[in-house]
Every structure is written in C-alpha cells, then in structure tokens.
XYZ file of C-alpha atoms in Angstrom:
244
model
C -166.844 128.670 -124.844
C -163.430 129.923 -124.092
C -160.692 131.374 -126.140
C -158.431 128.197 -125.640
C -161.438 125.713 -125.585
C -164.869 124.787 -124.471
C -166.249 123.505 -121.131
C -168.792 120.696 -121.307
C -171.651 120.225 -118.546
C -170.366 118.443 -115.141
C -172.622 116.178 -113.428
C -172.228 113.385 -110.839
C -175.743 112.021 -112.165
C -175.716 110.684 -115.899
C -178.260 113.012 -117.754
C -180.804 111.173 -120.431
C -179.471 109.254 -123.229
C -181.625 108.653 -126.089
C -181.088 107.952 -129.973
C -181.688 111.535 -130.843
C -178.905 112.657 -128.252
C -176.504 110.315 -129.903
C -172.853 111.916 -129.525
C -173.920 113.739 -126.280
C -170.949 114.511 -124.026
C -170.725 115.401 -120.164
C -167.854 115.031 -117.568
C -168.743 112.824 -114.590
C -167.470 114.554 -111.687
C -167.651 111.537 -109.549
C -165.409 109.216 -111.638
C -163.387 111.961 -113.444
C -164.259 110.691 -116.957
C -165.680 111.897 -120.173
C -168.691 110.257 -121.123
C -170.388 109.756 -124.436
C -173.946 108.876 -125.355
C -173.978 105.892 -128.071
C -177.770 106.682 -128.399
C -178.714 103.832 -125.845
C -176.134 104.115 -122.760
C -173.389 106.189 -121.802
C -169.713 105.047 -122.392
C -166.250 106.506 -121.724
C -165.391 109.112 -124.408
C -161.560 109.088 -123.260
C -159.228 106.137 -123.511
C -158.717 104.894 -119.742
C -155.650 102.612 -120.810
C -152.206 103.698 -121.778
C -149.098 102.086 -122.815
C -146.010 102.037 -120.266
C -142.759 103.776 -121.890
C -140.730 100.787 -120.994
C -142.885 97.959 -121.537
C -145.276 99.026 -124.690
C -147.009 95.555 -124.803
C -148.440 96.279 -121.196
C -151.562 98.493 -120.905
C -152.456 100.147 -117.479
C -155.673 101.792 -115.977
C -154.246 104.337 -113.456
C -151.422 101.642 -112.638
C -154.112 98.912 -111.987
C -156.102 96.456 -114.066
C -159.823 95.712 -113.426
C -161.851 93.082 -115.118
C -165.638 93.502 -114.669
C -164.401 96.142 -112.155
C -164.625 99.625 -113.281
C -162.290 100.849 -110.273
C -159.889 98.198 -109.396
C -158.092 98.430 -106.062
C -155.464 95.994 -106.656
C -152.863 95.525 -109.574
C -155.343 92.928 -110.749
C -158.833 93.145 -109.634
C -161.048 90.322 -111.129
C -164.777 90.471 -110.418
C -165.753 86.842 -111.452
C -163.918 83.684 -112.197
C -160.421 82.992 -113.223
C -159.446 79.847 -115.449
C -155.546 79.268 -115.877
C -154.242 76.732 -118.269
C -150.803 76.860 -116.739
C -149.180 77.038 -113.948
C -149.701 79.964 -111.082
C -146.676 81.086 -109.271
C -147.173 83.092 -106.091
C -144.081 84.599 -104.469
C -145.522 86.026 -101.442
C -149.046 84.600 -100.171
C -152.326 83.391 -101.234
C -155.383 84.731 -99.384
C -158.944 83.654 -99.533
C -161.916 85.622 -97.860
C -161.215 88.648 -95.924
C -157.612 88.004 -95.415
C -154.798 90.142 -93.925
C -151.882 90.860 -96.082
C -149.520 91.735 -93.499
C -149.638 88.372 -92.078
C -146.616 85.865 -92.855
C -148.515 83.015 -93.815
C -148.392 81.166 -97.409
C -152.097 80.217 -97.470
C -154.641 81.836 -95.684
C -158.461 80.923 -95.548
C -160.599 83.545 -93.538
C -163.912 81.896 -92.672
C -163.900 78.923 -94.968
C -162.833 75.324 -95.537
C -160.182 73.676 -97.476
C -161.130 70.518 -99.477
C -159.310 67.704 -101.217
C -161.532 65.599 -103.552
C -161.047 62.290 -105.485
C -163.170 61.928 -108.329
C -162.179 58.247 -108.737
C -163.110 57.074 -105.158
C -165.677 59.743 -104.734
C -164.415 61.102 -101.553
C -163.914 64.514 -100.132
C -161.739 65.250 -97.058
C -161.912 68.739 -95.796
C -160.189 70.817 -93.120
C -163.141 72.463 -91.296
C -162.759 74.893 -88.328
C -165.494 74.694 -85.765
C -166.742 77.771 -84.003
C -169.202 75.779 -81.860
C -166.727 73.331 -80.969
C -163.604 75.493 -80.859
C -161.752 73.114 -82.707
C -160.204 72.076 -86.143
C -161.872 69.163 -87.795
C -160.624 66.628 -90.491
C -163.710 65.229 -91.967
C -164.193 62.571 -94.508
C -167.425 63.189 -96.491
C -168.655 65.396 -93.439
C -167.582 62.851 -90.649
C -164.962 63.966 -88.387
C -162.073 61.207 -88.298
C -159.591 63.661 -86.101
C -160.152 66.644 -84.056
C -157.759 69.252 -82.628
C -159.109 71.266 -80.121
C -158.212 74.627 -78.837
C -155.531 74.232 -76.224
C -153.675 71.244 -77.787
C -156.021 68.215 -77.247
C -156.408 65.875 -79.998
C -159.243 63.391 -80.590
C -159.349 60.439 -83.017
C -162.973 59.948 -83.971
C -165.772 62.505 -84.023
C -165.981 63.105 -80.007
C -164.531 66.625 -78.995
C -161.363 65.595 -76.989
C -161.254 66.154 -73.245
C -157.578 65.005 -72.378
C -154.489 65.330 -74.308
C -155.464 62.169 -76.385
C -158.915 60.998 -76.623
C -159.674 57.936 -78.837
C -163.275 56.814 -79.931
C -162.900 53.101 -80.624
C -160.375 50.542 -80.578
C -156.434 51.125 -80.764
C -153.503 49.029 -81.690
C -149.868 49.666 -81.293
C -147.126 47.855 -82.986
C -144.526 48.856 -80.775
C -144.240 49.738 -76.979
C -146.849 51.457 -75.013
C -144.980 53.534 -72.188
C -146.820 55.479 -69.639
C -145.752 58.145 -67.363
C -142.204 58.103 -68.340
C -141.398 54.374 -68.233
C -143.369 53.659 -64.809
C -145.698 51.467 -67.000
C -144.850 49.526 -70.260
C -146.861 47.332 -72.095
C -144.772 44.927 -74.479
C -145.914 42.130 -76.679
C -143.443 40.015 -78.296
C -145.720 37.807 -80.243
C -148.897 38.085 -82.301
C -151.100 36.694 -79.223
C -153.086 39.514 -77.867
C -152.553 40.772 -74.117
C -155.170 41.089 -71.769
C -155.549 42.607 -68.608
C -158.472 42.029 -66.076
C -158.546 43.155 -62.450
C -161.160 42.316 -59.871
C -161.196 42.859 -56.166
C -161.114 39.992 -53.545
C -162.885 40.522 -50.137
C -160.818 38.680 -47.635
C -162.884 39.392 -44.439
C -161.524 40.744 -41.310
C -158.426 38.294 -41.484
C -156.696 36.105 -44.081
C -154.111 33.569 -42.707
C -151.696 31.248 -44.425
C -149.817 28.754 -42.267
C -146.080 28.321 -42.706
C -145.572 25.933 -45.621
C -149.233 25.704 -46.324
C -151.866 27.093 -48.665
C -155.021 29.054 -48.065
C -157.664 29.781 -50.845
C -160.471 32.528 -51.440
C -162.853 32.480 -54.025
C -163.132 35.685 -56.282
C -165.365 36.289 -59.549
C -163.098 36.611 -62.405
C -164.814 35.643 -65.872
C -162.567 33.703 -68.230
C -164.710 34.542 -71.075
C -162.096 36.821 -72.562
C -159.190 34.214 -72.286
C -157.936 31.761 -74.601
C -156.736 29.635 -71.517
C -157.292 29.244 -68.111
C -156.112 32.852 -66.380
C -153.070 33.124 -63.908
C -153.423 35.053 -60.454
C -150.545 36.222 -58.608
C -150.745 37.541 -55.084
C -148.107 39.159 -53.226
C -146.755 41.961 -50.694
C -148.437 41.619 -47.384
C -149.051 45.173 -46.587
C -150.630 44.441 -42.806
C -151.471 41.935 -40.383
C -149.769 39.359 -38.195
C -149.379 35.640 -38.140
C -147.381 33.193 -40.550
C -147.493 34.141 -44.276
C-alpha cells in the first residue's frame, strides 16, 4: 500500500484462477493490461475501448480494431471470415496473401490463383501461375486453354509455347494472314478452303524442253486432299542450256 494508492502483482505469466480466487487481480507486464479472475479464466479488468471525441459513435483500441485478434496491427484486423451484405469500396488496393503494400497494383494475389466460376454451367475458369513452367495459365476446369510464358511467348492449347505464337490444334482466319511484313499473304475470297501441297521433283542431270514443244516428268503428289484435280505451275529457269 502507498499513500496515494496500491500496487498489484506484476507478472508476464498468468497465475492460478479458481472459483475461490474470483475477483483476484494482477497486472500483465507483457500486454500492459489489468487482468481479473472470474472464477474460471482471466479477463481484462479495464476497458480496452474508448470513444473518439469528434466521433462519439466510433470505438477504438489503441487506434486499431481487432476481431478475434487481441493485438491488431492494422486499422481493422480480422482473424476469420468476413461476410458483407453490401458493396465493398476500396480506394487503394486489395492484397491477398503476403502482398507488398507499397506496390502500385489494384489487386495483388501472392502465391495463389484467381478463379471465375459459373454455377449454371458448372465451369471454373482460373488464372494460375506455374512456377514449374514459368508461365501464366488460363485454365478451364484444370485444362490449360492459353499459356503466356515468361518472355512474351503465347501458346493456344495446353503446350508451353516455344515461339512467339504456338498453336496446338487447327486454326481459322476470317481475314488475311500476312507473313513477314507482306512478304507472304494468304487470301480467300470465297467459302472454299484453300490448300497448298508441296512436293519435290527429281529431274535427273538434265531436263530439256524443245522450242514450241512440251516435256513431261512424273511426280508423286496425292490428290486425296483436293476437291478437284490439282494445278501445277512451273517457272523460272535458274541454270542449264538449250531451248526452254
């Protein structure tokens, strides 16, 4: 006992709390809280909450609010699940996982996936980064439909791309396909599918065509893929002598 008050025991470890010790007090030197024995467990004897002078309807605990967390480290620190019945408005960013607050990103997910599911179609589309493949995968029910590898390669299908664009399967273009800056262009002005088959013809050591004449040679070019007889065009003599 002191002239102006009294000192209760200080301890970092909670002493015993039995029914016979109901009303027992001690000061927790770790949490700096006055603890009261209710006959079974220790409870805080002092009110940890206070009202703001300019916001009387708001309660604070050391400037922070903790739910299922006695020592909150954020303005709102919830140890559990949050359910909202209205809109959630975020002014800065949303971070999931061990994110970095200083990064200028609206939504950041660390070591996790982003999924969009449809209960009507029973489908789950997922954005997933694969550490093993060093690539971002867009998956439908666990099957990769598009792959973006580190470095900029894009793959359509489940294969990891090895070129700027890798396609696993067939492709269809409803416009022009331009290759190497207009060096090669494939066009189709009708619904008829265009096909191109290339074969190599061995003409031997010489192949002569007499003036105003005709010469033939056989080549193995299957016509199974054509709807009609294929047309063969030959041009540009590059070497040799004689009449062409």
